[in-house]
Short mmCIF file of C-alpha atoms in Angstrom, two decimals:
data_model
loop_
_atom_site.label_atom_id
_atom_site.label_comp_id
_atom_site.label_asym_id
_atom_site.label_seq_id
_atom_site.Cartn_x
_atom_site.Cartn_y
_atom_site.Cartn_z
CA THR N 212 27.64 -37.36 -49.37
CA ALA N 213 25.25 -40.22 -49.99
CA GLY N 214 22.05 -38.18 -49.61
CA ALA N 215 23.06 -35.18 -51.69
CA PHE N 216 20.73 -36.04 -54.60
CA TYR N 217 17.57 -36.50 -52.55
CA SER N 218 15.20 -33.65 -51.83
CA SER N 219 13.42 -34.95 -48.75
CA THR N 220 15.18 -35.01 -45.41
CA SER N 221 13.70 -38.38 -44.43
CA ALA N 222 15.11 -40.03 -47.56
CA ARG N 223 18.54 -38.57 -46.87
CA ASN N 224 18.43 -39.70 -43.26
CA GLU N 225 17.36 -43.21 -44.24
CA ILE N 226 20.20 -43.54 -46.76
CA CYS N 227 22.61 -42.19 -44.18
CA ARG N 228 21.36 -44.69 -41.58
CA SER N 229 21.58 -47.59 -44.01
CA TYR N 230 25.18 -46.61 -44.80
CA CYS N 231 25.92 -46.46 -41.12
CA ARG N 232 24.49 -49.93 -40.52
CA THR N 233 26.77 -51.42 -43.16
CA HIS N 234 29.87 -49.58 -41.87
CA PRO N 235 29.45 -49.74 -38.07
CA SER N 236 33.00 -49.12 -36.94
CA SER N 237 33.91 -46.30 -39.31
CA THR N 238 31.21 -43.62 -38.99
CA PHE N 239 27.68 -42.92 -37.99
CA CYS N 240 25.41 -40.11 -39.12
CA VAL N 241 23.64 -37.71 -36.83
CA SER N 242 22.31 -35.34 -39.44
CA SER N 243 22.10 -35.64 -43.19
CA THR N 244 25.23 -33.50 -43.61
CA THR N 245 27.54 -34.78 -40.87
CA ASN N 246 29.37 -38.05 -40.48
CA VAL N 247 30.84 -38.75 -37.06
CA ASP N 248 34.02 -40.74 -36.50
CA GLY N 249 33.03 -44.11 -35.04
CA ARG N 250 36.44 -44.79 -33.48
CA GLU N 251 36.12 -41.99 -30.91
CA LYS N 252 34.14 -42.10 -27.69
CA THR N 253 30.57 -40.97 -28.29
CA MET N 254 30.79 -37.68 -26.41
CA TYR N 255 33.94 -36.55 -28.21
CA ALA N 256 32.72 -37.83 -31.57
CA LEU N 257 29.66 -35.58 -31.31
CA THR N 258 31.89 -32.52 -30.97
CA SER N 259 32.90 -32.91 -34.62
CA ILE N 260 29.44 -31.58 -35.49
CA LYS N 261 29.49 -27.82 -35.82
CA GLY N 262 27.46 -26.27 -33.00
CA ILE N 263 27.99 -29.07 -30.49
CA GLY N 264 30.69 -28.61 -27.89
CA ARG N 265 31.95 -30.93 -25.17
CA ARG N 266 29.48 -29.76 -22.52
CA PHE N 267 26.46 -30.03 -24.81
CA ALA N 268 27.65 -33.42 -26.14
CA GLY N 269 27.98 -34.73 -22.59
CA LEU N 270 24.50 -33.51 -21.72
CA VAL N 271 23.05 -35.03 -24.90
CA CYS N 272 24.59 -38.42 -24.04
CA GLU N 273 23.25 -38.16 -20.50
CA LYS N 274 19.71 -37.23 -21.57
CA GLY N 275 19.69 -39.91 -24.27
CA ASP N 276 20.82 -42.61 -21.80
CA ILE N 277 23.94 -43.37 -23.83
CA ASP N 278 26.97 -44.93 -22.16
CA MET N 279 29.76 -42.37 -22.56
CA ARG N 280 32.40 -45.09 -22.45
CA LYS N 281 31.09 -46.60 -25.68
CA ARG N 282 32.71 -45.80 -28.99
CA ALA N 283 30.48 -44.00 -31.46
CA GLY N 284 30.65 -46.87 -33.96
CA GLU N 285 29.34 -49.32 -31.35
CA LEU N 286 26.01 -47.52 -30.96
CA SER N 287 22.87 -49.30 -32.10
CA ALA N 288 20.43 -47.67 -34.52
CA GLU N 289 18.03 -47.04 -31.62
CA GLU N 290 20.73 -45.21 -29.64
CA VAL N 291 21.65 -43.09 -32.67
CA ASP N 292 17.97 -42.19 -33.10
CA ARG N 293 17.80 -41.17 -29.44
CA LEU N 294 20.88 -38.97 -29.88
CA VAL N 295 19.37 -37.33 -32.96
CA ALA N 296 16.11 -36.72 -31.10
CA VAL N 297 17.88 -35.02 -28.18
CA ILE N 298 20.03 -32.87 -30.49
CA MET N 299 17.06 -31.77 -32.61
CA ASN N 300 14.67 -31.11 -29.69
CA PRO N 301 16.76 -30.38 -26.59
CA GLN N 302 14.01 -28.52 -24.72
CA GLN N 303 11.73 -31.57 -24.80
CA PHE N 304 14.42 -33.42 -22.85
CA LYS N 305 14.58 -30.66 -20.21
CA ILE N 306 17.88 -29.13 -21.33
CA PRO N 307 17.77 -25.58 -19.95
CA GLU N 308 17.46 -22.60 -22.29
CA TRP N 309 20.70 -21.02 -21.11
CA PHE N 310 22.55 -24.11 -22.40
CA LEU N 311 21.44 -23.62 -26.02
CA ASN N 312 23.41 -21.63 -28.59
CA ARG N 313 20.62 -19.56 -30.20
CA GLN N 314 18.81 -17.62 -27.49
CA LYS N 315 15.93 -15.28 -28.31
CA ASP N 316 16.18 -15.43 -32.08
CA PRO N 317 15.51 -11.91 -33.45
CA ARG N 318 12.84 -13.13 -35.89
CA THR N 319 10.94 -15.68 -33.84
CA GLY N 320 11.91 -14.80 -30.27
CA LYS N 321 12.43 -18.49 -29.49
CA THR N 322 15.45 -20.27 -28.06
CA TYR N 323 16.86 -23.36 -29.76
CA GLN N 324 20.05 -25.26 -30.62
CA ILE N 325 21.37 -24.82 -34.16
CA THR N 326 23.91 -27.13 -35.76
CA SER N 327 25.98 -27.57 -38.94
CA ASN N 328 24.88 -25.44 -41.92
CA ASN N 329 22.22 -23.60 -39.93
CA ILE N 330 24.94 -21.85 -37.91
CA ASP N 331 26.50 -20.30 -41.01
CA ALA N 332 23.11 -19.27 -42.39
CA SER N 333 21.95 -17.65 -39.15
CA LEU N 334 25.26 -15.79 -38.73
CA ARG N 335 25.01 -14.49 -42.29
CA ASP N 336 21.39 -13.44 -41.70
CA ASP N 337 22.36 -11.64 -38.48
CA ILE N 338 25.12 -9.67 -40.21
CA VAL N 339 22.79 -8.73 -43.07
CA ARG N 340 20.14 -7.63 -40.57
CA LEU N 341 22.67 -5.50 -38.65
CA SER N 342 23.93 -3.78 -41.77
CA LYS N 343 20.40 -3.30 -43.14
CA ILE N 344 19.32 -1.37 -40.05
CA ARG N 345 22.61 0.59 -40.26
CA LEU N 346 23.97 -0.40 -36.86
CA HIS N 347 27.60 0.55 -36.26
CA ARG N 348 28.50 -3.11 -35.79
CA GLY N 349 26.83 -4.06 -39.07
CA LEU N 350 28.58 -1.26 -40.95
CA ARG N 351 31.98 -2.34 -39.66
CA HIS N 352 31.21 -5.89 -40.82
CA THR N 353 30.33 -4.49 -44.23
CA TRP N 354 33.50 -2.40 -44.42
CA GLY N 355 35.67 -5.36 -43.36
CA LEU N 356 36.96 -3.64 -40.21
CA ARG N 357 37.35 -4.94 -36.67
CA VAL N 358 34.00 -5.09 -34.95
CA ARG N 359 34.62 -5.73 -31.27
CA GLY N 360 36.40 -2.55 -30.21
CA GLN N 361 39.99 -3.55 -30.97
CA HIS N 362 42.59 -0.89 -31.65
CA THR N 363 43.22 -0.45 -35.37
CA LYS N 364 45.60 2.53 -35.45
CA THR N 365 48.79 0.49 -35.37
CA THR N 366 47.77 -3.15 -35.76
CA GLY N 367 46.39 -5.03 -38.73
CA ARG N 368 47.78 -2.73 -41.41
CA HIS N 369 48.47 -5.51 -43.91
CA GLY N 370 45.32 -6.42 -45.80
CA LYS N 371 41.83 -6.20 -44.41
CA THR N 372 41.47 -6.40 -40.64
#
């Protein structure tokens, strides 16, 4: 997108925000990698970001004091900044730990909300960690077999399961 050639996150976010100000009804940017459809209601528009579901989007709108009846393209720059702040630091806005999607991270032991590309990276890291310590689950991931206890004797015979 617009900020792909810039190394600093703040420069990418500023370019993204300036694009959003010139195209208010089409999209707005929450992170440097995600554009959100401005024609949808704010809560449902946020669900297009990977890692944000309907419940979390509703809670983010509530904690950020955003009117849920507004369309995403109608939000002011200040409201978008509030949404970004709540999504990036949900625990500062008293969102409970059980609501977040990364609880007790194996490396840091902390709980936080991960979105967009960070989800893919953390999943990949988890699978590598499982296979490195030779857990049964990690080995089955490595071998391309079913991991969660499904029957494999008669099903999934075509290609990898």
